[in-house]
Rosetta silent file (secondary structure, phi, psi, omega in degrees, C-alpha in Angstrom):
SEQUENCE: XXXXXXXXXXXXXXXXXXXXXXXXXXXXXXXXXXXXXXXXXXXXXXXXXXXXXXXXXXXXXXXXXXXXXXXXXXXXXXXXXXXXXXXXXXXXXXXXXXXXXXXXXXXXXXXXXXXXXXXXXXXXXXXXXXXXXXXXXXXXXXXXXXXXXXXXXXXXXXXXXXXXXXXXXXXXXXXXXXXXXXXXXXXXXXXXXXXXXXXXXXXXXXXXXXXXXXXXXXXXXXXXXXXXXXXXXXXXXXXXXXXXXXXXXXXXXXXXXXXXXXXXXXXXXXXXXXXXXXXXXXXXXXXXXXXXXXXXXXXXXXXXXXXXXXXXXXXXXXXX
SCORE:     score description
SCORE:     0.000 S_00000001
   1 L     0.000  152.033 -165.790    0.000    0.000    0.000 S_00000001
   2 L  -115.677 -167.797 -161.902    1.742    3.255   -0.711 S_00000001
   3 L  -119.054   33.041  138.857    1.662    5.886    1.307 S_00000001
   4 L   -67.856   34.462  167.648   -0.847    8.200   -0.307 S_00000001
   5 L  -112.386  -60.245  160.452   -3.716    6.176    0.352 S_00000001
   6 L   -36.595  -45.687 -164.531   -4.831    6.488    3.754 S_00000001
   7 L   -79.197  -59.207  145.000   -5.004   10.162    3.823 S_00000001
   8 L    16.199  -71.359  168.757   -6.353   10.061    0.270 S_00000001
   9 H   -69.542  -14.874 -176.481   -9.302    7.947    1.222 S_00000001
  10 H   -74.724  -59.179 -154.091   -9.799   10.335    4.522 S_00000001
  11 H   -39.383  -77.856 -142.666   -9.757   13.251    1.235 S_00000001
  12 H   -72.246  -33.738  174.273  -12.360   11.583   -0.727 S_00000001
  13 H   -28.824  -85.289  136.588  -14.172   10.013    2.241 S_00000001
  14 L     1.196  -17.745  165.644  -14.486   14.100    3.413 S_00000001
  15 L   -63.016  -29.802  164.642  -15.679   14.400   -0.076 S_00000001
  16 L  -124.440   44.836  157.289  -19.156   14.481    0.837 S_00000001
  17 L   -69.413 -167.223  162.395  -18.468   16.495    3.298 S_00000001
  18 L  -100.220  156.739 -174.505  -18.243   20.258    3.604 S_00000001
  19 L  -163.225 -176.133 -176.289  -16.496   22.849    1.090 S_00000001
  20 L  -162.570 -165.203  166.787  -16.118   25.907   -0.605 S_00000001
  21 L  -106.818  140.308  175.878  -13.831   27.583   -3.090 S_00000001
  22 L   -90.339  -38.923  175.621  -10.686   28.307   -1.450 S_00000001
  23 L  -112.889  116.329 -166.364   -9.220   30.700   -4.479 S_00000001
  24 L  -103.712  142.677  178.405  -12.657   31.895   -5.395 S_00000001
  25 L   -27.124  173.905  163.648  -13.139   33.843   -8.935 S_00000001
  26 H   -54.383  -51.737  172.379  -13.786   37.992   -8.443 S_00000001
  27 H   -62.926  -60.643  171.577  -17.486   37.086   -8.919 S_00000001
  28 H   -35.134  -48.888  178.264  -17.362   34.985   -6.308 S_00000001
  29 H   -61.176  -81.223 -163.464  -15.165   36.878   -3.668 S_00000001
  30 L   -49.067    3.409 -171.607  -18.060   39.540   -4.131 S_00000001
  31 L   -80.671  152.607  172.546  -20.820   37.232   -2.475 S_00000001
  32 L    66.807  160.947  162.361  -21.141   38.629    1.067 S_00000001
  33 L   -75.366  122.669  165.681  -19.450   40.942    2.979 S_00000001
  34 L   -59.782  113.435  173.634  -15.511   39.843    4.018 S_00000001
  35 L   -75.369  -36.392 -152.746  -15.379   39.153    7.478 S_00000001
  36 E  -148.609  154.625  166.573  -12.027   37.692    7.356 S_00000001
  37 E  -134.865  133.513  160.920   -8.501   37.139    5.069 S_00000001
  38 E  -114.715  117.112  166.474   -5.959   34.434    5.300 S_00000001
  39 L    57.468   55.744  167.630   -2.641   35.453    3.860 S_00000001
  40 L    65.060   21.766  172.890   -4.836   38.062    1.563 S_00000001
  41 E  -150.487  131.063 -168.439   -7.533   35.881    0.391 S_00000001
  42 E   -34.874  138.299  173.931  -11.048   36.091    1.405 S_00000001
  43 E  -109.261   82.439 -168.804  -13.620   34.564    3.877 S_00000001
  44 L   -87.740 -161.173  174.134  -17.314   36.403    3.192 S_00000001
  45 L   -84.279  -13.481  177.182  -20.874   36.218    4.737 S_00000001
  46 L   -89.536  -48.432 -166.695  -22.138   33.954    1.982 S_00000001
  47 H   -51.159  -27.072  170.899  -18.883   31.265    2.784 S_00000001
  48 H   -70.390  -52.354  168.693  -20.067   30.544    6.035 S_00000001
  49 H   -71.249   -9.500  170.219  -23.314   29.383    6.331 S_00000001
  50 H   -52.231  -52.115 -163.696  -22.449   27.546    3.119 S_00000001
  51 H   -78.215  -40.869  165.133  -19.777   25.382    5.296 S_00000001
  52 H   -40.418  -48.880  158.382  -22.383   25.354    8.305 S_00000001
  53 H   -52.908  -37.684 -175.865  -24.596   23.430    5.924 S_00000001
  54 H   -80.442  -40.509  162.594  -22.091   21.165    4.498 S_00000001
  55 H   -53.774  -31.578  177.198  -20.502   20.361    7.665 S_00000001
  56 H   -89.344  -10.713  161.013  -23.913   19.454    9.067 S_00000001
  57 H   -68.092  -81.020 -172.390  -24.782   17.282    6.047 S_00000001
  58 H   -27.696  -65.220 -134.819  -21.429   15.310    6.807 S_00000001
  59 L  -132.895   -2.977  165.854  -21.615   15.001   10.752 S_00000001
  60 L    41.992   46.619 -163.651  -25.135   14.991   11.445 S_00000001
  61 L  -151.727  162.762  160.778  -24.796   17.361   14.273 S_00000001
  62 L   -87.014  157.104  178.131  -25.307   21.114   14.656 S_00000001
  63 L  -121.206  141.667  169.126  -22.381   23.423   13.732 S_00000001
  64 L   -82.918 -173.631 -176.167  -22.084   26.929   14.943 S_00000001
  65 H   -89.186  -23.303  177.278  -21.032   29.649   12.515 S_00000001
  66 H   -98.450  -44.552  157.767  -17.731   30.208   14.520 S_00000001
  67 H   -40.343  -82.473  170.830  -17.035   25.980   13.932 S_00000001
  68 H   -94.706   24.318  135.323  -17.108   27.087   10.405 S_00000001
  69 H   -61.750  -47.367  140.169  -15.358   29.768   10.225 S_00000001
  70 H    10.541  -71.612  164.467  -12.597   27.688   11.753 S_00000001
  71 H   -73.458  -28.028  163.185  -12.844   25.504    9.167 S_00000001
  72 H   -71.085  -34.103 -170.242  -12.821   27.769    6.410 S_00000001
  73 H   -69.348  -47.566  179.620   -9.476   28.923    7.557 S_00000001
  74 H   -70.689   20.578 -172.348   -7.742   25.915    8.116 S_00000001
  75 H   -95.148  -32.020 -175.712   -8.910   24.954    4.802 S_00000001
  76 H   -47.094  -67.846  174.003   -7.396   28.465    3.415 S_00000001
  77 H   -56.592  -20.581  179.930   -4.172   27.408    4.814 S_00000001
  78 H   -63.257  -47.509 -171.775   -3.970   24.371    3.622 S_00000001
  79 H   -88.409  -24.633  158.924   -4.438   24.950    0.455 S_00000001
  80 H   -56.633   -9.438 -178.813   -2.126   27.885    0.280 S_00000001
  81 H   -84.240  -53.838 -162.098    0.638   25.064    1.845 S_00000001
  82 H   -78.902  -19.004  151.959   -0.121   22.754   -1.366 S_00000001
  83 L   -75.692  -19.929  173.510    0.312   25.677   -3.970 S_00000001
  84 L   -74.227   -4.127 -179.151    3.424   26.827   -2.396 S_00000001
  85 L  -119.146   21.209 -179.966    4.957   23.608   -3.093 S_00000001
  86 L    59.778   19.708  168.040    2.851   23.217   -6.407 S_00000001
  87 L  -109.618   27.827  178.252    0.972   20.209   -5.618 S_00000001
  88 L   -60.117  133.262  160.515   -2.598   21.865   -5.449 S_00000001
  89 L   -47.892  151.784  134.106   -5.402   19.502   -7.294 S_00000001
  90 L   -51.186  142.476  152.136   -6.311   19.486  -11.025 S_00000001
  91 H   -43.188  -38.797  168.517   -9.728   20.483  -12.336 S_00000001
  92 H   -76.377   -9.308  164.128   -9.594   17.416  -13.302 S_00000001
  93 H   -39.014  -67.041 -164.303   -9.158   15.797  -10.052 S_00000001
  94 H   -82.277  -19.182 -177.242  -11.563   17.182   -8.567 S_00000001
  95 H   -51.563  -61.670 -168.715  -14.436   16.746  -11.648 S_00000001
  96 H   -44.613  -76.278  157.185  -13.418   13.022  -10.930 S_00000001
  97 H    15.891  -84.762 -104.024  -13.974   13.529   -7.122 S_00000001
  98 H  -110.935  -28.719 -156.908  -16.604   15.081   -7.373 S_00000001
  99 H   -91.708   -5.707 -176.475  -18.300   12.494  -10.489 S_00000001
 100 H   -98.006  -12.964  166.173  -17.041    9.215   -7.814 S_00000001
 101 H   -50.776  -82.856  164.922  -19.137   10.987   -5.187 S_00000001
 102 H     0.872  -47.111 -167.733  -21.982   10.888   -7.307 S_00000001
 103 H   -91.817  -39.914  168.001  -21.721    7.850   -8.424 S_00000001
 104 H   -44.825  -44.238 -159.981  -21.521    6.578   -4.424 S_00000001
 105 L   -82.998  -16.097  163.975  -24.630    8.378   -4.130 S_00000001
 106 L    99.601   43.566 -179.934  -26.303    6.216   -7.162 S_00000001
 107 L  -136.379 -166.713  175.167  -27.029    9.570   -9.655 S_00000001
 108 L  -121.242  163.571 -177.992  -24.619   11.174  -12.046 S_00000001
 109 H   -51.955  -46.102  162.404  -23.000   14.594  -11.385 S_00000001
 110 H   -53.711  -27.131 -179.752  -25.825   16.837  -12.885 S_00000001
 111 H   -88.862  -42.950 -157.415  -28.253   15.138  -10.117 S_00000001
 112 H   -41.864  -52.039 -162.401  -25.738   15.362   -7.252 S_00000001
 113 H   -36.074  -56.767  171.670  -26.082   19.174   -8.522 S_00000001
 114 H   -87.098   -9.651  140.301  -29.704   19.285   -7.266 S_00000001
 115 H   -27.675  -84.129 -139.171  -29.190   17.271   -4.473 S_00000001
 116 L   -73.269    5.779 -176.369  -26.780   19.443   -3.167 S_00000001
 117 L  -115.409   -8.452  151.998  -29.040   22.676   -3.913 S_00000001
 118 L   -57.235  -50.563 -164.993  -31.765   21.072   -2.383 S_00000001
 119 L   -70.138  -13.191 -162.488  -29.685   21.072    1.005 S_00000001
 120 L    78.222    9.139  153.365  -29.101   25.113   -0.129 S_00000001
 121 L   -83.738  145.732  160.609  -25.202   24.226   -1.350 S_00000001
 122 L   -75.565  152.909 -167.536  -23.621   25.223   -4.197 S_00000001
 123 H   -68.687  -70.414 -147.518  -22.143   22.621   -6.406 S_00000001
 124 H   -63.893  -12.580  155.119  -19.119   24.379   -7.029 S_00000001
 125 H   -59.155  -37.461  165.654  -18.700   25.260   -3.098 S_00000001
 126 H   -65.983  -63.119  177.970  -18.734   21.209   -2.611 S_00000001
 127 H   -46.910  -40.001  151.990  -16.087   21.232   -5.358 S_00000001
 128 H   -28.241  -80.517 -171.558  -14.099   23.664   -3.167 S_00000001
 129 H   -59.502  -46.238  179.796  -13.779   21.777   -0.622 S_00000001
 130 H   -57.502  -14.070 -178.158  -12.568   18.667   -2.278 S_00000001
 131 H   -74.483  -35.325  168.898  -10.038   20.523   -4.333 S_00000001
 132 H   -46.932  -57.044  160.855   -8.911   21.374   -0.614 S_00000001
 133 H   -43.017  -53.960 -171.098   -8.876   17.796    0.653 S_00000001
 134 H   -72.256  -31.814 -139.051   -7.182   16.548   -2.024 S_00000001
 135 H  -112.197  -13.528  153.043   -4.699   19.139   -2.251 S_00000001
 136 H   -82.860  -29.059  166.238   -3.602   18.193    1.409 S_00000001
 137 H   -72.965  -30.229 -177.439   -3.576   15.098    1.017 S_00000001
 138 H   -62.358  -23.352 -154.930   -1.130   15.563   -1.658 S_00000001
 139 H  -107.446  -19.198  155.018    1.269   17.590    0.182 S_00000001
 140 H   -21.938  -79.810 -154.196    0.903   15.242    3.458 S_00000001
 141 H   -62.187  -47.495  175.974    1.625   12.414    1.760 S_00000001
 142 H   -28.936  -81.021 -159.505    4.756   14.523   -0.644 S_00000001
 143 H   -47.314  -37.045 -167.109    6.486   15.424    2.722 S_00000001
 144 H  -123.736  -24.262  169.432    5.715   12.833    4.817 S_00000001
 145 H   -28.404  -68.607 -163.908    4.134    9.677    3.310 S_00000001
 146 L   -69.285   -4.882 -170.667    7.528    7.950    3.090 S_00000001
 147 L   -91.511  -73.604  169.884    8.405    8.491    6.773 S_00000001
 148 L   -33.125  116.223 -168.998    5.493    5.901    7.868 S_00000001
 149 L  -159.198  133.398 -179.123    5.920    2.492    8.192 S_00000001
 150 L   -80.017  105.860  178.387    4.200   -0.518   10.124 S_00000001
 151 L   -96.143  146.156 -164.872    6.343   -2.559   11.045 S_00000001
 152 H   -34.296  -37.615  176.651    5.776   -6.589   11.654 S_00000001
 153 H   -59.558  -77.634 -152.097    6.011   -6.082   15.751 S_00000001
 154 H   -59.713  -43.223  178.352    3.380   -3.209   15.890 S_00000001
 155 H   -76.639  -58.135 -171.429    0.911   -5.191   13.393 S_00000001
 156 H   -13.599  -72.490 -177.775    1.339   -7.983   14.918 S_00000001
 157 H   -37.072  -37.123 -169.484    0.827   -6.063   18.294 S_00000001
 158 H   -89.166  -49.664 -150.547   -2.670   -4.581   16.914 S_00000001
 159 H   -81.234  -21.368  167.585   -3.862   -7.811   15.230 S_00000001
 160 H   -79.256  -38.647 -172.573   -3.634   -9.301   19.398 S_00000001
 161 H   -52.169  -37.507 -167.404   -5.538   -6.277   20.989 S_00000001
 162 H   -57.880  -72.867  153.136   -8.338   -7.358   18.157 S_00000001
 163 H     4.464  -48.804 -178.395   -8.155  -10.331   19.317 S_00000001
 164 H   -93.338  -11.192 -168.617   -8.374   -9.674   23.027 S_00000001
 165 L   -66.804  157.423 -164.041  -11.057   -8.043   22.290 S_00000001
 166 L   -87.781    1.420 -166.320  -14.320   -9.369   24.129 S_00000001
 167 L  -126.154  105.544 -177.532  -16.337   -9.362   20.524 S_00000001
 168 L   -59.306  125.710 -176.671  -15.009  -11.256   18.402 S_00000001
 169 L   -38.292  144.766  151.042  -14.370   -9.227   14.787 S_00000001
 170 E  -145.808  153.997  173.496  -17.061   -9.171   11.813 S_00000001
 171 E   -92.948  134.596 -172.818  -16.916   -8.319    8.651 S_00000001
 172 E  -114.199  136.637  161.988  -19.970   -6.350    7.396 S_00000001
 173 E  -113.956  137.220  176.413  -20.789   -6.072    3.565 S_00000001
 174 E  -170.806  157.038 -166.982  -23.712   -3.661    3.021 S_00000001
 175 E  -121.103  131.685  147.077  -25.442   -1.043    0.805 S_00000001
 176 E  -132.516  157.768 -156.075  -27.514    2.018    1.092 S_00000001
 177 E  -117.002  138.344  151.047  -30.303    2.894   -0.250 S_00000001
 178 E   -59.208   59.335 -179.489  -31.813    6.269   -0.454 S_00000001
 179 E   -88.762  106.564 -171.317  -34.859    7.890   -0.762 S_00000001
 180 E   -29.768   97.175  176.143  -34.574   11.174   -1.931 S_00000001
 181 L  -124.155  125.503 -176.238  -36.511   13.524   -0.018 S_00000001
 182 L   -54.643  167.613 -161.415  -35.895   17.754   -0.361 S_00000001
 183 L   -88.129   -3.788 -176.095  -34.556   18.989    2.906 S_00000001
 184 L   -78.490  -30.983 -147.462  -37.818   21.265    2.657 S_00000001
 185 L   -81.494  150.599 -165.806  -40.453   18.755    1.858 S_00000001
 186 L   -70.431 -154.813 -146.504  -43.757   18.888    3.926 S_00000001
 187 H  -110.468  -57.637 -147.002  -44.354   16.046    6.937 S_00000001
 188 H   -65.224  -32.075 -173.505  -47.193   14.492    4.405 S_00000001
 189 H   -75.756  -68.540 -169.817  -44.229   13.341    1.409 S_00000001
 190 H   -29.109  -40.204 -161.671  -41.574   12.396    4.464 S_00000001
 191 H   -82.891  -21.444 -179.904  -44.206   10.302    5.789 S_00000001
 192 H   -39.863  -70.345 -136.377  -45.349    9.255    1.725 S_00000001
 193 H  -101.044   14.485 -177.507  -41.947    8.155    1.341 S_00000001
 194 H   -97.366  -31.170 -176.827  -41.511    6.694    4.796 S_00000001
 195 H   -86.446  -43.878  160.566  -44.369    4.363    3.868 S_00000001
 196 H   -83.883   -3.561  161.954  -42.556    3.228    0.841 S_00000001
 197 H   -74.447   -9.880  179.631  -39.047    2.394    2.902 S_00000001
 198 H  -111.749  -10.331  173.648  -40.983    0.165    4.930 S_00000001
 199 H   -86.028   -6.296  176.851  -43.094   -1.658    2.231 S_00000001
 200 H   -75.555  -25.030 -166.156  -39.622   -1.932    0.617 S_00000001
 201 H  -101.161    4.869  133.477  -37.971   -3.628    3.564 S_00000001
 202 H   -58.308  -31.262  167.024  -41.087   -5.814    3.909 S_00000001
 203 L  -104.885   34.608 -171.840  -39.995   -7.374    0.632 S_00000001
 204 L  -125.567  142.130 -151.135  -36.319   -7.421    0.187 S_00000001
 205 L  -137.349  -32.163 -143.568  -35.152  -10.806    1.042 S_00000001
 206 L   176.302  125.810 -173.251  -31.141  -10.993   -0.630 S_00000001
 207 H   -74.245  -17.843 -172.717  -29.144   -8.206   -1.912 S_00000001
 208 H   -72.027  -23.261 -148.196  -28.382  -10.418   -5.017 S_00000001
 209 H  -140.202  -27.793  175.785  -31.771  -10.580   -6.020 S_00000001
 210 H  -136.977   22.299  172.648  -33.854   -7.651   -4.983 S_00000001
 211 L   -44.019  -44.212  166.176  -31.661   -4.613   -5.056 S_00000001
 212 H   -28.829  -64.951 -162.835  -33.703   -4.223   -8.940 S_00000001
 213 H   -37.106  -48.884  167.480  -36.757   -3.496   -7.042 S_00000001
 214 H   -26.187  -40.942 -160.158  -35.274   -0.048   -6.198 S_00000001
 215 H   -70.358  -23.832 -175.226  -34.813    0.931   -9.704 S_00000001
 216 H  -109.021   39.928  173.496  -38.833    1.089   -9.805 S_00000001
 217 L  -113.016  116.910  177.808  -39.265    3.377   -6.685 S_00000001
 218 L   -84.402  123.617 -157.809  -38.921    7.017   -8.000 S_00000001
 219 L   108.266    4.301 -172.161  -36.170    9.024   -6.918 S_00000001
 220 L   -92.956  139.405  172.354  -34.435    6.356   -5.309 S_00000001
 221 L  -126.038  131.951  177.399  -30.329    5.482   -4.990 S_00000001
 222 E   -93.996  140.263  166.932  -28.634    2.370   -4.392 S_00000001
 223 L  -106.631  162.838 -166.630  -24.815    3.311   -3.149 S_00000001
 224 L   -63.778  142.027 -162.938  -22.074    1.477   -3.924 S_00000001
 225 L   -71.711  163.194 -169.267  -21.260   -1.772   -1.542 S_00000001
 226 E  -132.747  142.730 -153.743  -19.148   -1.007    1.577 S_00000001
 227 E  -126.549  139.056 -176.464  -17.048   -3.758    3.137 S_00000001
 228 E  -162.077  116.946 -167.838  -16.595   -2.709    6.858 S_00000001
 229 E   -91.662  119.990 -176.856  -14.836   -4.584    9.779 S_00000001
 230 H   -13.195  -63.414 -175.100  -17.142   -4.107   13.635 S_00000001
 231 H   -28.065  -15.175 -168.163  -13.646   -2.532   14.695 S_00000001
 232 H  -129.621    5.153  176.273  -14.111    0.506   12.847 S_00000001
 233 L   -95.607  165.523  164.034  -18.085    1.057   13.312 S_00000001
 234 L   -44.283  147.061  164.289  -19.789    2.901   15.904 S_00000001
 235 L   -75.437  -14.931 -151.578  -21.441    0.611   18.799 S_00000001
 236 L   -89.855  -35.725  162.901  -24.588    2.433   18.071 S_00000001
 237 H   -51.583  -21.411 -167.559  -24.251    1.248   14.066 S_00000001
 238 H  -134.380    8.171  166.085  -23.235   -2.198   14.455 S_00000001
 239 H   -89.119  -31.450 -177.333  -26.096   -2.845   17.190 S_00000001
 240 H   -75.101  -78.090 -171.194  -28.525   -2.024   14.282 S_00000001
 241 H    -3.288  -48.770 -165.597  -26.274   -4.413   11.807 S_00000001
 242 H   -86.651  -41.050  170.486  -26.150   -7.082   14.175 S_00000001
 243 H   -46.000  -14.568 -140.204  -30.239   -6.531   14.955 S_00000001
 244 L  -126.492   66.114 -143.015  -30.645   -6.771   11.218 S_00000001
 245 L   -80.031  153.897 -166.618  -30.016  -10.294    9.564 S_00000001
 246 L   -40.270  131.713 -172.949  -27.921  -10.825    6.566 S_00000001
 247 L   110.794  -45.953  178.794  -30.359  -10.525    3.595 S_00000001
 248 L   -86.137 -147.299 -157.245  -32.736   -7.956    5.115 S_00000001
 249 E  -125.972  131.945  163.778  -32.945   -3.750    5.334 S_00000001
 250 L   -91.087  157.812 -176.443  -32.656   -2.186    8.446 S_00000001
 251 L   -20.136  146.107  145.944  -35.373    0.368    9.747 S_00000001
 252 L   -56.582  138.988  153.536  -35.592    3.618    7.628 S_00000001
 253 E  -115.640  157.870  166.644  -34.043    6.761    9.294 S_00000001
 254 E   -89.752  113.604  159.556  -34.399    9.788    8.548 S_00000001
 255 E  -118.708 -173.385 -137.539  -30.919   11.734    7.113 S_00000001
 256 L   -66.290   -2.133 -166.686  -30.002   15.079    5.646 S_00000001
 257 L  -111.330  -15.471  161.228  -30.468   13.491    1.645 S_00000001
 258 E   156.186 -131.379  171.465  -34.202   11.816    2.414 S_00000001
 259 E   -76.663  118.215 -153.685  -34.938    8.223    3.679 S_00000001
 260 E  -130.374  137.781  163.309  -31.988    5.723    4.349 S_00000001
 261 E  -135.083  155.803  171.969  -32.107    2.105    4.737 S_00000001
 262 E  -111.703  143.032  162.884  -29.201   -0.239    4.822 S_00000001
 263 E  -122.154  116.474  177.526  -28.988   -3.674    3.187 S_00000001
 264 E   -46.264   75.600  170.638  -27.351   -6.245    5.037 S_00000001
 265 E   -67.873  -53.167 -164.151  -25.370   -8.436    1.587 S_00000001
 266 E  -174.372  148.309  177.372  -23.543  -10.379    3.940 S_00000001
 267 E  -152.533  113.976 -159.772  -21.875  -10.631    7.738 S_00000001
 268 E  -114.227  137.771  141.523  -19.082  -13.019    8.472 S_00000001
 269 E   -50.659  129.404 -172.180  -16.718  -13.693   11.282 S_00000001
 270 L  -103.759   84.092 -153.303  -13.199  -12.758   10.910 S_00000001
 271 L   -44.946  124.488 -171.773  -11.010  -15.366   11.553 S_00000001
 272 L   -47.846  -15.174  171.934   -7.512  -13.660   13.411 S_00000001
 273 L  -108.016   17.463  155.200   -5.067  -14.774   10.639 S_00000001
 274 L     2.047   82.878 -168.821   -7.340  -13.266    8.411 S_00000001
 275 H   -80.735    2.322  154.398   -5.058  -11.518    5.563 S_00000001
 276 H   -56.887  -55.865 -157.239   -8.417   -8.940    5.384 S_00000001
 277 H   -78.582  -58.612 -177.174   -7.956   -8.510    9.183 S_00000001
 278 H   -43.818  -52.467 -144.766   -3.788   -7.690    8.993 S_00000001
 279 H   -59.540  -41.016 -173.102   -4.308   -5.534    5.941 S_00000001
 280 H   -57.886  -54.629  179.361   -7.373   -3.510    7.523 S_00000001
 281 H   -70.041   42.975  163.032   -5.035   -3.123   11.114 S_00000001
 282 H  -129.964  -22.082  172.355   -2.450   -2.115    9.347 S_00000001
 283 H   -75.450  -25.509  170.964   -4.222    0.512    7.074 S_00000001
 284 H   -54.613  -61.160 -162.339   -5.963    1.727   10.363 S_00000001
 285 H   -65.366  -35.771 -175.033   -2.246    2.370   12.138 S_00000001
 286 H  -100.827   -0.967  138.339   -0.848    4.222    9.212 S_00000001
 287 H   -69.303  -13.881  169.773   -3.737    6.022    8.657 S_00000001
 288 H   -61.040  -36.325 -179.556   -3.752    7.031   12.415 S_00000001
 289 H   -74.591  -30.705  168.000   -0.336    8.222   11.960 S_00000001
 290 H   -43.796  -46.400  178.009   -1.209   10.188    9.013 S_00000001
 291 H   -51.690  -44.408  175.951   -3.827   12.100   10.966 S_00000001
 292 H   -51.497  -40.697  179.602   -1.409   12.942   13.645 S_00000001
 293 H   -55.073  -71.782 -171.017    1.095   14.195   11.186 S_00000001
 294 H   -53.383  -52.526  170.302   -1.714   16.252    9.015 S_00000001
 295 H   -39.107  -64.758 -132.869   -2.801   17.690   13.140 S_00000001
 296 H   -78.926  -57.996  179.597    0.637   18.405   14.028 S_00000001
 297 H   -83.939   15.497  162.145    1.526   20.754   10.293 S_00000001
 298 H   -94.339  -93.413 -172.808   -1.843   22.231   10.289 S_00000001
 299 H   -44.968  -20.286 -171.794   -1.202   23.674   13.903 S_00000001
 300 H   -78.679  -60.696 -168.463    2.569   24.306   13.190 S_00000001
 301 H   -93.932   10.307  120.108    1.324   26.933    9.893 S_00000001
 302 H   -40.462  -52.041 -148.332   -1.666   28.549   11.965 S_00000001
 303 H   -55.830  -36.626 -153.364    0.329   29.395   14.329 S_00000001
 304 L   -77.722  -38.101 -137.552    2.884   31.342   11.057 S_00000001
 305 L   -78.842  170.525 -153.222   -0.295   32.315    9.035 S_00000001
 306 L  -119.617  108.963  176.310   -1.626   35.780    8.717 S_00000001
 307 L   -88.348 -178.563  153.931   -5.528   36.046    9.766 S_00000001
 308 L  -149.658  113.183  154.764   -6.779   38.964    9.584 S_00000001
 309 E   -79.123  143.218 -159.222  -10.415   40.300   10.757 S_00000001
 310 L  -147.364  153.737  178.702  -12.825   43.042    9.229 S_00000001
 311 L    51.326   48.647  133.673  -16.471   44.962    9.979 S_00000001
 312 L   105.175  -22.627 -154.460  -16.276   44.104   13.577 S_00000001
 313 L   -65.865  166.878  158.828  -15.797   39.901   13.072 S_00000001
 314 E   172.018 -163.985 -158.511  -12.635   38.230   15.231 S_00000001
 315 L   -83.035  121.341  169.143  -12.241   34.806   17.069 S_00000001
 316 L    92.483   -1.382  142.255  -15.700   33.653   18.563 S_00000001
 317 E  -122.352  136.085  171.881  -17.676   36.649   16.242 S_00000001
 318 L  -104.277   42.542 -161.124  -18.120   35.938   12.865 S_00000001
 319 L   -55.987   95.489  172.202  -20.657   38.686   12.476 S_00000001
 320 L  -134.533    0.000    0.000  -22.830   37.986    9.670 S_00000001
């Protein structure tokens, strides 16, 4: 595994996350008033609640307006780190990004578009951010990439805590399915379309066989399958999994893109000399280290970089 990958999948993971434009056009730069500049280049009154939304699509939580302002900055710097050493994404990068999101989400790139302008984002504000992600991960990985390395004690060492663990590992394969609903839509469609996630999970039996059915529910997305070891899920996520037998759907929830059900393809024990289980602990530890790294030179160039505040804004007012 090289050593671009980890952070790289955190990038794209983060991809349907929150974003913005980091060098934004003239036209752009004019939306809002600037509260704030990093190293001369703008933060307005439109960038924020844009990243307040996108962050709360992502994280399913509320965000204040001073959380993303935060976040726009360290995104500023960041990407001002990966042009000074020229390794800032392509356009083309990120269209790709931006067209394997999509494609996770089960539309093409023109629907993600009206998705994400359902939620009240701009496309090309999503597209921001990911140029951002990506453009950190590249210079992460440049500088530092080659300095990480697992060595046979330390997996070893990882694959016994799993082990020790009182739950024995599983592997989960599963999909999810969507039903679009605007973030907007009255209580009578949510519940419309609430009514058809549960007559769908009365009759889905086997992912092999009745994933099709989606295709004639309108407005609907299958995402792409996700192979996921207990070790890395939530407890509250892998009590519904385990509630939820191999073959079936699990309840509908409601999230920020409409109705979500999961389908259970398949859930196996993972035997400890697994070469799934080594690969997965070993991509865990060097992506852990990555993180640390990416913490550590993120706080090292705040500390250098040159904020600046304007019309009254400053750390804990954003005033818009």
């Amino acid at each position: 595994m090289g050593p671009m990958r980890p952070l790289l999948s955190l990038a794209l993971a983060t991809g349907l996350s929150a974003g913005f434009a980091l060098a934004p056009s003239p036209a752009a730069a004019q939306e809002g008033r600037v509260l704030v500049t990093v190293s001369g280049v703008p933060i307005t009154s439109f960038d924020i609640p844009q990243r307040q939304r996108l962050l709360q699509l992502r994280e399913h939580r509320s965000v204040t307006a001073q959380q993303a302002l935060e976040d726009l900055i360290n995104d500023r710097i960041k990407f001002a780190e990966a042009r000074r050493f020229r390794v800032e994404a392509t356009e083309a990068q990120v269209n790709a990004a931006y067209a394997q999101v999509a494609q996770r989400s089960g539309i093409d790139p023109r629907g993600f578009d009206q998705v994400l302008r359902s939620q009240g984002i701009e496309p090309r504000v999503y597209k921001g951010k990911l140029r951002a992600d990506l453009s950190w991960s590249n210079i992460v990985a440049a500088r530092y990439g080659r300095t990480i390395f697992v060595t046979d004690t330390q997996l070893a060492d990882g694959l016994a805590r799993r082990r020790a663990s009182a739950d024995k590992p599983m592997e989960y394969n599963f999909r999810s399915i969507v039903l679009l609903v605007p973030a907007t839509a009255a209580p009578a469609v949510v519940q419309r379309r609430l009514a058809e996630a549960n007559a769908l999970r009365g009759r889905f039996n086997s992912c092999a066989t009745d994933l099709e059915q989606v295709n004639r529910i309108p407005d609907a997305a299958v995402r792409d399958q996700v192979r996921r070891l207990s070790t890395d899920l939530s407890p509250e996520f892998r009590r519904v999994l385990d509630q939820t037998p191999a073959g079936k759907l699990t309840p509908p929830s409601r999230s920020q893109q409409g109705i979500e059900l999961i389908a259970i393809c398949s859930k196996n024990e993972v035997r400890a000399d697994d070469t799934a289980a080594r690969n997965q602990v070993r991509e865990e530890m060097t992506t852990t280290e990555m993180q640390r790294i990416a913490r550590d030179y993120l706080a090292r160039l705040r500390r250098t970089a040159v904020i600046t505040y304007h019309n009254g804004a400053g750390p804990g007012r954003t005033g818009h």
